[in-house]
Every structure is written in structure tokens, then in C-alpha cells.
Amino acid sequence: MHNRRRKATAGEAVPAIREKARRVTELLKKLSKCRAEGATGDDAALQLTQRLIEINPDFAFVWNFRREIIRTLLKQGPESDVTEDEGGGTGGLLCDELSLLEGALSQSPKAYCLWFHRWWTLLMQGVGRDLGRELDLCTKLLTVDERNFHCWNHRQLIVAMRKHAGNTTTPGHDANGQQEDTATRWLDDDLGFTCDMIERNFSNYSAWHLRALTRTQLSCRPGQHTTTGATTSCQQELQWIKQGVYTEPSDQSLWLYHCWLLHQAGRPPLRLVGAVVESRSEPDKGDCRQSVLLFFSAACSIDATRSRVDIHQPEGDVHARTSGAFSPLDADAASQRRNSRIPRQQRPLQPSSDAWRFDLDDGVSVPGRATVILHLRFTAHGGSLPSFYQACFLPTLGIGGDTTPPAAHEPALEVTYQCDVPGNPHRGSVLHLSVKDSCRAAYCIGGGGSSVRDEMQPSDGALLEQELAAVDELLQIEPNCYYAVLAKCWLLESLRPRDPLLLANYKRLQTLDPLRRGFYQDCWSNALVRMKVLEQVERATEGPLEAIDLSSLGLTCLGEQQLLPAHGIKRIDVSNNSIRTLVGLRWLTSLEEVVADPGVQKLPKLRGSSSCR
Amino acid sequence: MGMVLVKLEQSTYPVNEKQLAAAEKRWRQQIREGNFTNPEEKIKKLDEDMCIMVACVYALARDGPEGFKKTVDYFLPDEGKKTHRNHLLAALHHLPSAYATQASNRMTLLYFILGSLDLLHALPEQDGDQNRAICDWIYSCQSAAPQGGFCGMPGDAFPSTANTYTALASLTILGDGMRRLDRERLSHFIAKQQLPNGCFAGGPFLSPTEANADMRFVYCAAASCRLAGLCPADVFDVHKTVRFIEGSLNRLGGFGQAEGLEGHGGSTYCATAALSNLLDGFCCHGDSLADLDGRERVLQWLLMRQSAMSGIEGRVGKPPDACYSFWVQAAVILTGGEAFLTHEGTVAFLRQCEHAKGGFAREPGCHPDLLHTYMSLCGLSFAGLLPPIDASLGITLRARATVNALRQADWCDGPC
């Protein structure tokens, strides 16, 4: 492996290397001969590979041969021997293999081929294998090198193997409850393991990673709470991190976990960031058709056939129920982006996009006061189910495809959003809906089992405020800790997105952490655009807002989400800035004129008579 | 990250003048009388050409940065430059033992060598003997029926996904027309490596549960298709693979080798570059992943890999390593963050990694090797100091032009 310190070879060792090389070449020749003669099933070949491995365990293709030989030997061995016999037989063969590997791993703990071979051997052992012992071995190796990436990954494979074995060995209905308990207990054990590792060294990012993963899995077990009760609540977790942060404020692993934890507590990764009702007059029909436009925080696939939109009158009656006309906002671009290299017959039924259009039926319109309920079903087919939700399904980690549900059982996610038509912000042909954060989500796998839970809770404002105060407290002592400043910015983004403090802190980050100044400049730019847009939208109390002026602000980028409140405008001035791309304007479907600096690339297609200066 | 095993032993060559002269004579004669009647002998000869290639960059690793020019001399030894030739021959003489433990990855070593030489404007002439000899050697590694794909060395029984990618990349760098490439068997080979969960295996396996599979091979498969001018969707189930990649996105940051595994600079590169190759690799950089869920967080995590010492680390809290100046920076470019890269620090770190005798090591004070030499050169390319490279394929833009030419003929619909 490249990631290992190489020993310098002194001049006098050269003859030894030569000798070693000569032996290797000789053994390889013999081995090739064995294989060519089809003698893969005898002990002599096994011995040859072993001698090569003893010289250097880092031999991927020698292990390949070895697997062939073992497979043949296992096939030859009498059936009765497959069980765990002491010493001899095929069971013994695999046991020997594990001991050999233990020796090899201590010599080369970072060789992909060794870890793979170990995993393969365990796989071959079948039900008789001792996975508990394997986990102990991982713990032992991680004590020697607590960041050994291979060992952490191997551990996860073993955990998956154990879970898989648990699922298959206890079929039947009665065993289900017990099985659930065991699975939860295992997760508890893992949590305890990460706790031990972190207590040994707070900076072990690998351990924090496993902790985040385990907590996600635990929280997704319906009605299950960890039995040990220790370090489970978000509050306790935050306290724990705090200890570490005060000891070592510039430890990135802690801050990443901190951010993840608050992200969990705060908004879900896939959010409906905005919804508008757009009216288009169609001269030939003489009337006006409406569409609901939906804007999400990430690309998703809406299953048009199983999603619908209900419009409720203030009294609560269903005013209109309509379904079946969802399409990506910019259908051409979306399909081109995702599928340009996929032949037509293989193109997914569902395109993926972060902006969707829903055309209301003829004669249906959103009244002045109403509640719009969106029953959306997202599919993973053709796009991706946001990975946050994927993480909630049992990971099919490593165990090939056997545990992957067949295509007919594509996981899906059902979310119900509520949007209210507010009193006034009616701008020209566009009506802005206010999106409520609260909604219900359900995961479905196939047609059968689905678990329903309130996944997306409203942002826990109190918790975030408390954390903001804690970060401020730390900054009093450690004013130059840029991780803390960054955490403060994230918290402000969720709590008070229009606070001028946000701008000041992003500017401060640029001096504190110059390596990432460009990134912070973009964050600053986004925050400023958000503030300026909202300011101008609010100022326009009389009549529809026609234009937004963002010129000469020192902007470097334009974000879709920040510009969205201005949806409905016809003209935007973004000149005299250092903006790199105008892709951020793509959600503003009503734009007719853009004033931009020459040389700015990627101008989206504009509706109507577009012009660009 | 270690896409392959690369281990070069540093050693001195206690070879005397007499031995050198004899070796040189033998070698020259072989080169001159390249017409072997026995095919086995031909393979042997080709193999020796490979030795020469490795020797060249091996020599590059010891003769230093200004020696980038010298590399050219190693290729076509000039009678007047005896010392250099001695170096070459000494390296050549020693090579079998330096090789012995990594014989099965010789193809990948070749890729590092050719990639380095391309960046240094030192490739063998397009129509020259050297070029032809190397192409012949690569094709001699094309696996026999029915497997398809490329092995790491002639006569190896196991074709591998990684060596297939590096073979195709090398052929592309050399400007080979790939007329001798068996595309049908190649696509068969690649398709065979896909597992039901969308991941790819590193080589043939008996049952999917036993396959050695992770994100590295997903990248190799995706890039191989593109390099060979195959449409990925004609070869395997693209959706499954895209889902596998997106499922490996880690909520704490970066992509892991598979779902639920820790984020890593190398696997993040493999994931983003594979997506880019699978989705719209031929379009402008950055756009391909514009709608990736959590793109911002991936980008931020990647940018955070640059440590205060200004080198780039592969995982959180690990020491910086020269090769991540490629993996991480390329992933940043692919996720649309090219404007955020700061080059001064990275270049300064790479200079520290540059060995006094030439070549690049993973960190200051270590010994140089081929992988780190190539990856560091790529890092210098991102900084604008060397010819530009295509982040999603790991070859120069100049070489990529060949891919585009290949593609024109038999591509599916959709302009780019």
C-alpha cells in the first residue's frame, strides 16, 4: 500500500533483496505451472502460495490462486467435514486460513487483499463462524491503530454479516420481536464501542462516524429506544461534545459530528423550500390556467401517478382534488442533465429535478384563501431517494446483492406538505404559498410493509438557540477558533437568516481561515442576496414587484433558494459583481430581462423576449 | 487511497562498468533484432520494453525535477549521455526484483508512467517504435476469451477492473486508435463485474456475495466505458450504480467505499468521477453533479481536507499526503468548486514532497514512488503549472481529445 512508511534499504541489504526477488520469481513460476496443469486442488499448490505469502503478504493475485485452491479443496472434502471439526477437515482448513491471516495482517495491516481474503474466509465458514470473536479481533487491531480504515470497514462488514445471519436464521412470525431486540442490543453494543473509542481519544473521526451511523439506525427502529439509556439524548450528546471542544477547540472531527447532530435536530435534508401558484393566460382559450411550482432543496423524483394536490377552502372542505400532471420545471434541461447518455429505451420513467411543475386541471384555480395539501410520493427510481432516508432502511452493506430488494420493491417515500395561501403577497401572475415545515413522512418498501412516522419535526428552535449561546461562550475564550465561527454561522442560518451578524461572521471566516476564503465568500454572497431580495420584496407593498436590483454588491454567486422570494419579477440587475455563473436564475421562470456583466457564463433560457446586456 | 499496490524499493545499484556494458549490448541487440519467430519470445521482448518504461520514470524519480527533461533522454538514450544511460541500465538491471512483488499491477504502473510523461511533454513519439512497442505490450495483456478485460501483466490469469481502466487510459494517452480492442468482450467483462446492488467488483467472482467490490471499481468501470467509447447504459444498469454511489454519501461528509462506511478522499473522488462519467461526463465540469443531494456538504467536506499545513489529507485528522492533491482537488472540481481551490499551499507542500533526487513522495522525507509522482504532477496541473488534465478521467485534455474522436462514431443520442 502506498500509505505506509517505506523502510530505506541500506546498501548492504541489496543482496538480500536480490535473493528474495529470485525466490519470488522461482515460486511464481512453479505456481503458474501448477495452475496451468490444473493442479489447483492439491496441498502442494497451497503450500506454494503460503510460502509466497510469507515472503510478502501483499500479493493480490497469489490470494486469488489461493481462493481457487481452497474452493477446490472444500468441494473435494466430504460433506460431513463441513461442520466445525477440530483440527482436520474443511472446517479446519478455513480456521487455519484465519490464523494465517492474523499473522499476515500484523505484518501488513493495510493491504486490501488481506482484508478481503479474511472476509471471504468468514463467508466460506457459513453459519459456523464466530463473528463475536471477529469483532473482538477488530477491537484489538483498532487499539493498535485506532484509525485503520481497513479495519473499520471490515468491522462494518462483519456487523452487516451478523445482521444478515440474524435475519435468515430466525424466520417465522414469533421470532420477530426477539430478533428486533437482538438487533437493537447489537446497535447498543456498537454505540458502547464508539463510546470507548472516543473516550480513549476524542479526535477519532472514524469512531464519531460509526456513532452517527448507529444513532441514525437506532432512531429509525420503530418504538425502540436504546436499553442502556446512556448518551442517547441529543442534549447529553451535545454536553459530551462540549467537553471535547473545550479541551481541543480545533478538533475537526468533533465539529463535524456537532454539525451532523444539529442538522438532525434541525431541518431535514430534503425540504420544500418554496411553492408558488403561477397563472398563465392562454389567449386562444380565453381563460387563465394555473400551475403550482414546487422548489426543493435537492433533486428528487416525484412519482406523478401516485401524487396529488388537494385544495381546501378555509372551512376545511375539499375544494378540488387533482392529480397526475407533475413534470420537472425545466423538463428539457433535467432530462438532458440526467439522461443524455442513456439510450431512450432505458430512460427512467421518473426524471429527477429540484423544481417541479404541477398543472392544475382546466377550470380549477386556487382561491384567495385556501390551504394546499401536497401528497407527494418520491421514488428512488431514476433518481435518488435522498440518502438520509436511505440510511433509514437496513443498509445492504457489503453482502453483495442478495439482500438488495428487487426492482419491484423500490423504496419510496411519501410526504404530505401543507401550504397556506397567505393574505397578500400576490405579485402579478404569481401567488406565493407559505410552506409549513411540519409534515408527515412514510417509508414504503414495495406494496407491503410501510412504517409511518413523523420524521420531519419542526426545527427545534430552543435547542439551536441554546447551542448558539454555547458557541458564543466558547468564542469568548477562543475568539479565533474558526470551526466555532462556522458553527455559529450555520446556527444563525437556521435561526435568524436575515441577521447582519451572519455577514460579519462570514467575512471574519475569510480572514481566520484563508484556505477556504472563496467558499466563505460564496456563503457571504448568498446571505447578502437573501437579505437584499427580502428587503426589496417587502418594500414593494403597492402593486406587483417588477424588478430586483442586485448590482454592485461584490457578489460572487447567486443561489436559487435565496432568489426564490422574488419569483414573479420580470427584470433583474446583477451587473458590476464578480458572479461566475447565472445558473442560479433558473427558478425565476418569469424573468424577461437580465442585466449582467459581459463574460458571465451559463445564462438560462429566458422566457419571452429575453435580452442580456 | 491506493488504487493499486505500488511499492518501489529504494536501493543503490552496485553495478560495475563491465556488467553495465554487457547488459547494454544485450539490450541494444534485442531492440535492433526485434523480429522473433517464437511468440513467447516476443512477449518477453515486449515485457522488457515495459521494464524500460518503468526504468524511465524510476529514473525520473531519482533524477529530479529539472530531470523532467532528462526523462526524455532515458527514453531514447543519446550516445553522448553516458551517465544517464548508466542510470537507465542500472535501473533496468535491477527492475525484476523491484517488480517482483507487484508484477500483477504492472499495467497500472505503466499508466502512472505514461501519465507523468504526458504531463511533462515527454511521451514517446506517436508513430515511433517505442509507442508501438508499448501498445503491443498492453494488447498482449488483453485477456483471452471468454473473459475479456485486461490483466496487469502478460500471461496473468485474472483480468481486473483496475488494470482494465489503466490499460485503456494508457492506450488513450498513447493515441492508439483502439482498433485491436475487443469492445464486445470488454463490455461483457465490465457488465460481469456489476453486482445486484450496483457496485462493481475488482475482478471475476463466482457469486456476487464473494465479490471484492467497492467504490474504486465503480469508478474504473465507468471510466473504462468512456475511454473505450462505450455507452455505459448499453453495458450495465446505470441507475443501480448511480443509486449505489448516492447511497454511499456519508452524512458526516464525503463518500465512503460503500454504504455506511467512513467518508474518504479517494472514494469521494471515485464516486464523483464515476457519477460524472455516467451522467454527463462530456459536458462542462461542475454541472454534472449540480443536482446531487447534499452537494454543498460534500464540497465543504472536501475543502476542509486541506489542512493548516496546506497539504491535503484523505480523511479527517490524518496527516497530509501528496496523492490527495489529485483525489481531493479533482473531486472539488467535479462538484463545481474549482473557484475555491487555493493553490499556493498545495504547491508548496508538493515541493516539500519532491525528493532531492526527483519524483514525489507521499509526505516530506519519504521515498518517492510512481503513484505519488503522477498524482503530485496532477496536483501541479490543477495549479496551472503543467498541461490541464480531465478530472473525471485522470488523463490530459490533450489525450481526452482522442476519446471524443472515438466516441463520435458509435454514441447514443443526445448532444453535449
JSON list of C-alpha atoms in Angstrom, two decimals, chain B residues 214-307:
[
{"chain": "B", "resi": 214, "resn": "ASP", "atom": "CA", "xyz": [-16.12, -1.18, -3.65]},
{"chain": "B", "resi": 215, "resn": "MET", "atom": "CA", "xyz": [-16.22, 2.37, -4.99]},
{"chain": "B", "resi": 216, "resn": "ARG", "atom": "CA", "xyz": [-12.77, 2.14, -6.59]},
{"chain": "B", "resi": 217, "resn": "PHE", "atom": "CA", "xyz": [-14.06, -0.36, -9.10]},
{"chain": "B", "resi": 218, "resn": "VAL", "atom": "CA", "xyz": [-17.22, 1.60, -9.75]},
{"chain": "B", "resi": 219, "resn": "TYR", "atom": "CA", "xyz": [-15.01, 4.40, -10.98]},
{"chain": "B", "resi": 220, "resn": "CYS", "atom": "CA", "xyz": [-12.81, 2.06, -13.00]},
{"chain": "B", "resi": 221, "resn": "ALA", "atom": "CA", "xyz": [-15.86, 0.57, -14.72]},
{"chain": "B", "resi": 222, "resn": "ALA", "atom": "CA", "xyz": [-17.45, 3.93, -15.50]},
{"chain": "B", "resi": 223, "resn": "ALA", "atom": "CA", "xyz": [-14.21, 5.43, -16.78]},
{"chain": "B", "resi": 224, "resn": "SER", "atom": "CA", "xyz": [-13.39, 2.31, -18.82]},
{"chain": "B", "resi": 225, "resn": "CYS", "atom": "CA", "xyz": [-16.67, 2.60, -20.68]},
{"chain": "B", "resi": 226, "resn": "ARG", "atom": "CA", "xyz": [-15.99, 6.17, -21.54]},
{"chain": "B", "resi": 227, "resn": "LEU", "atom": "CA", "xyz": [-12.41, 5.57, -22.58]},
{"chain": "B", "resi": 228, "resn": "ALA", "atom": "CA", "xyz": [-13.44, 2.68, -24.82]},
{"chain": "B", "resi": 229, "resn": "GLY", "atom": "CA", "xyz": [-16.22, 4.72, -26.39]},
{"chain": "B", "resi": 230, "resn": "LEU", "atom": "CA", "xyz": [-18.95, 2.53, -24.93]},
{"chain": "B", "resi": 231, "resn": "CYS", "atom": "CA", "xyz": [-22.21, 3.97, -23.68]},
{"chain": "B", "resi": 232, "resn": "PRO", "atom": "CA", "xyz": [-22.43, 2.86, -20.03]},
{"chain": "B", "resi": 233, "resn": "ALA", "atom": "CA", "xyz": [-26.17, 2.22, -20.28]},
{"chain": "B", "resi": 234, "resn": "ASP", "atom": "CA", "xyz": [-25.57, -0.26, -23.11]},
{"chain": "B", "resi": 235, "resn": "VAL", "atom": "CA", "xyz": [-23.16, -2.14, -20.88]},
{"chain": "B", "resi": 236, "resn": "PHE", "atom": "CA", "xyz": [-24.73, -2.23, -17.41]},
{"chain": "B", "resi": 237, "resn": "ASP", "atom": "CA", "xyz": [-27.59, -0.91, -15.29]},
{"chain": "B", "resi": 238, "resn": "VAL", "atom": "CA", "xyz": [-26.62, 2.72, -14.77]},
{"chain": "B", "resi": 239, "resn": "HIS", "atom": "CA", "xyz": [-29.46, 3.50, -12.37]},
{"chain": "B", "resi": 240, "resn": "LYS", "atom": "CA", "xyz": [-28.45, 0.83, -9.94]},
{"chain": "B", "resi": 241, "resn": "THR", "atom": "CA", "xyz": [-24.93, 2.12, -9.91]},
{"chain": "B", "resi": 242, "resn": "VAL", "atom": "CA", "xyz": [-25.99, 5.73, -9.50]},
{"chain": "B", "resi": 243, "resn": "ARG", "atom": "CA", "xyz": [-28.09, 4.64, -6.56]},
{"chain": "B", "resi": 244, "resn": "PHE", "atom": "CA", "xyz": [-25.19, 2.74, -5.07]},
{"chain": "B", "resi": 245, "resn": "ILE", "atom": "CA", "xyz": [-22.99, 5.81, -5.35]},
{"chain": "B", "resi": 246, "resn": "GLU", "atom": "CA", "xyz": [-25.55, 8.16, -3.90]},
{"chain": "B", "resi": 247, "resn": "GLY", "atom": "CA", "xyz": [-26.26, 5.70, -1.11]},
{"chain": "B", "resi": 248, "resn": "SER", "atom": "CA", "xyz": [-22.59, 5.81, -0.14]},
{"chain": "B", "resi": 249, "resn": "LEU", "atom": "CA", "xyz": [-22.79, 9.51, 0.57]},
{"chain": "B", "resi": 250, "resn": "ASN", "atom": "CA", "xyz": [-21.90, 9.92, 4.16]},
{"chain": "B", "resi": 251, "resn": "ARG", "atom": "CA", "xyz": [-23.95, 12.30, 6.29]},
{"chain": "B", "resi": 252, "resn": "LEU", "atom": "CA", "xyz": [-20.88, 13.40, 8.20]},
{"chain": "B", "resi": 253, "resn": "GLY", "atom": "CA", "xyz": [-19.20, 14.26, 4.93]},
{"chain": "B", "resi": 254, "resn": "GLY", "atom": "CA", "xyz": [-17.74, 12.74, 1.81]},
{"chain": "B", "resi": 255, "resn": "PHE", "atom": "CA", "xyz": [-18.40, 9.39, 0.15]},
{"chain": "B", "resi": 256, "resn": "GLY", "atom": "CA", "xyz": [-17.40, 6.08, 1.67]},
{"chain": "B", "resi": 257, "resn": "GLN", "atom": "CA", "xyz": [-16.24, 2.95, -0.17]},
{"chain": "B", "resi": 258, "resn": "ALA", "atom": "CA", "xyz": [-19.79, 1.63, 0.20]},
{"chain": "B", "resi": 259, "resn": "GLU", "atom": "CA", "xyz": [-22.92, 2.49, 2.09]},
{"chain": "B", "resi": 260, "resn": "GLY", "atom": "CA", "xyz": [-22.35, 3.24, 5.76]},
{"chain": "B", "resi": 261, "resn": "LEU", "atom": "CA", "xyz": [-18.57, 3.50, 5.52]},
{"chain": "B", "resi": 262, "resn": "GLU", "atom": "CA", "xyz": [-16.47, 6.46, 6.57]},
{"chain": "B", "resi": 263, "resn": "GLY", "atom": "CA", "xyz": [-16.00, 9.30, 4.09]},
{"chain": "B", "resi": 264, "resn": "HIS", "atom": "CA", "xyz": [-12.63, 9.19, 2.35]},
{"chain": "B", "resi": 265, "resn": "GLY", "atom": "CA", "xyz": [-10.93, 11.50, -0.14]},
{"chain": "B", "resi": 266, "resn": "GLY", "atom": "CA", "xyz": [-10.18, 8.62, -2.50]},
{"chain": "B", "resi": 267, "resn": "SER", "atom": "CA", "xyz": [-13.66, 7.14, -2.53]},
{"chain": "B", "resi": 268, "resn": "THR", "atom": "CA", "xyz": [-15.15, 10.62, -2.82]},
{"chain": "B", "resi": 269, "resn": "TYR", "atom": "CA", "xyz": [-13.09, 11.08, -5.96]},
{"chain": "B", "resi": 270, "resn": "CYS", "atom": "CA", "xyz": [-14.17, 7.70, -7.30]},
{"chain": "B", "resi": 271, "resn": "ALA", "atom": "CA", "xyz": [-17.83, 8.44, -6.54]},
{"chain": "B", "resi": 272, "resn": "THR", "atom": "CA", "xyz": [-17.93, 11.93, -8.05]},
{"chain": "B", "resi": 273, "resn": "ALA", "atom": "CA", "xyz": [-15.85, 10.99, -11.06]},
{"chain": "B", "resi": 274, "resn": "ALA", "atom": "CA", "xyz": [-17.99, 7.91, -11.68]},
{"chain": "B", "resi": 275, "resn": "LEU", "atom": "CA", "xyz": [-21.16, 9.99, -11.50]},
{"chain": "B", "resi": 276, "resn": "SER", "atom": "CA", "xyz": [-19.62, 12.46, -13.84]},
{"chain": "B", "resi": 277, "resn": "ASN", "atom": "CA", "xyz": [-18.68, 9.73, -16.32]},
{"chain": "B", "resi": 278, "resn": "LEU", "atom": "CA", "xyz": [-22.03, 8.03, -16.05]},
{"chain": "B", "resi": 279, "resn": "LEU", "atom": "CA", "xyz": [-24.26, 11.06, -16.25]},
{"chain": "B", "resi": 280, "resn": "ASP", "atom": "CA", "xyz": [-22.90, 13.70, -18.49]},
{"chain": "B", "resi": 281, "resn": "GLY", "atom": "CA", "xyz": [-19.20, 13.45, -18.42]},
{"chain": "B", "resi": 282, "resn": "PHE", "atom": "CA", "xyz": [-18.76, 15.22, -21.67]},
{"chain": "B", "resi": 283, "resn": "CYS", "atom": "CA", "xyz": [-20.46, 18.40, -20.52]},
{"chain": "B", "resi": 284, "resn": "CYS", "atom": "CA", "xyz": [-18.76, 21.20, -18.71]},
{"chain": "B", "resi": 285, "resn": "HIS", "atom": "CA", "xyz": [-17.26, 20.33, -15.38]},
{"chain": "B", "resi": 286, "resn": "GLY", "atom": "CA", "xyz": [-19.27, 21.01, -12.30]},
{"chain": "B", "resi": 287, "resn": "ASP", "atom": "CA", "xyz": [-22.66, 20.76, -13.90]},
{"chain": "B", "resi": 288, "resn": "SER", "atom": "CA", "xyz": [-22.82, 17.00, -13.84]},
{"chain": "B", "resi": 289, "resn": "LEU", "atom": "CA", "xyz": [-23.24, 16.96, -10.08]},
{"chain": "B", "resi": 290, "resn": "ALA", "atom": "CA", "xyz": [-25.21, 20.17, -9.78]},
{"chain": "B", "resi": 291, "resn": "ASP", "atom": "CA", "xyz": [-28.28, 18.34, -8.54]},
{"chain": "B", "resi": 292, "resn": "LEU", "atom": "CA", "xyz": [-26.56, 15.87, -6.27]},
{"chain": "B", "resi": 293, "resn": "ASP", "atom": "CA", "xyz": [-28.32, 15.74, -2.95]},
{"chain": "B", "resi": 294, "resn": "GLY", "atom": "CA", "xyz": [-26.03, 17.39, -0.41]},
{"chain": "B", "resi": 295, "resn": "ARG", "atom": "CA", "xyz": [-23.54, 18.69, -2.95]},
{"chain": "B", "resi": 296, "resn": "GLU", "atom": "CA", "xyz": [-22.73, 21.70, -0.78]},
{"chain": "B", "resi": 297, "resn": "ARG", "atom": "CA", "xyz": [-21.80, 19.50, 2.13]},
{"chain": "B", "resi": 298, "resn": "VAL", "atom": "CA", "xyz": [-19.63, 17.23, 0.02]},
{"chain": "B", "resi": 299, "resn": "LEU", "atom": "CA", "xyz": [-17.85, 20.26, -1.35]},
{"chain": "B", "resi": 300, "resn": "GLN", "atom": "CA", "xyz": [-17.32, 21.76, 2.05]},
{"chain": "B", "resi": 301, "resn": "TRP", "atom": "CA", "xyz": [-16.04, 18.48, 3.47]},
{"chain": "B", "resi": 302, "resn": "LEU", "atom": "CA", "xyz": [-13.61, 18.19, 0.55]},
{"chain": "B", "resi": 303, "resn": "LEU", "atom": "CA", "xyz": [-12.35, 21.73, 1.01]},
{"chain": "B", "resi": 304, "resn": "MET", "atom": "CA", "xyz": [-11.82, 21.03, 4.70]},
{"chain": "B", "resi": 305, "resn": "ARG", "atom": "CA", "xyz": [-9.35, 18.28, 3.75]},
{"chain": "B", "resi": 306, "resn": "GLN", "atom": "CA", "xyz": [-6.78, 20.97, 3.16]},
{"chain": "B", "resi": 307, "resn": "SER", "atom": "CA", "xyz": [-5.06, 21.25, 6.48]}
]
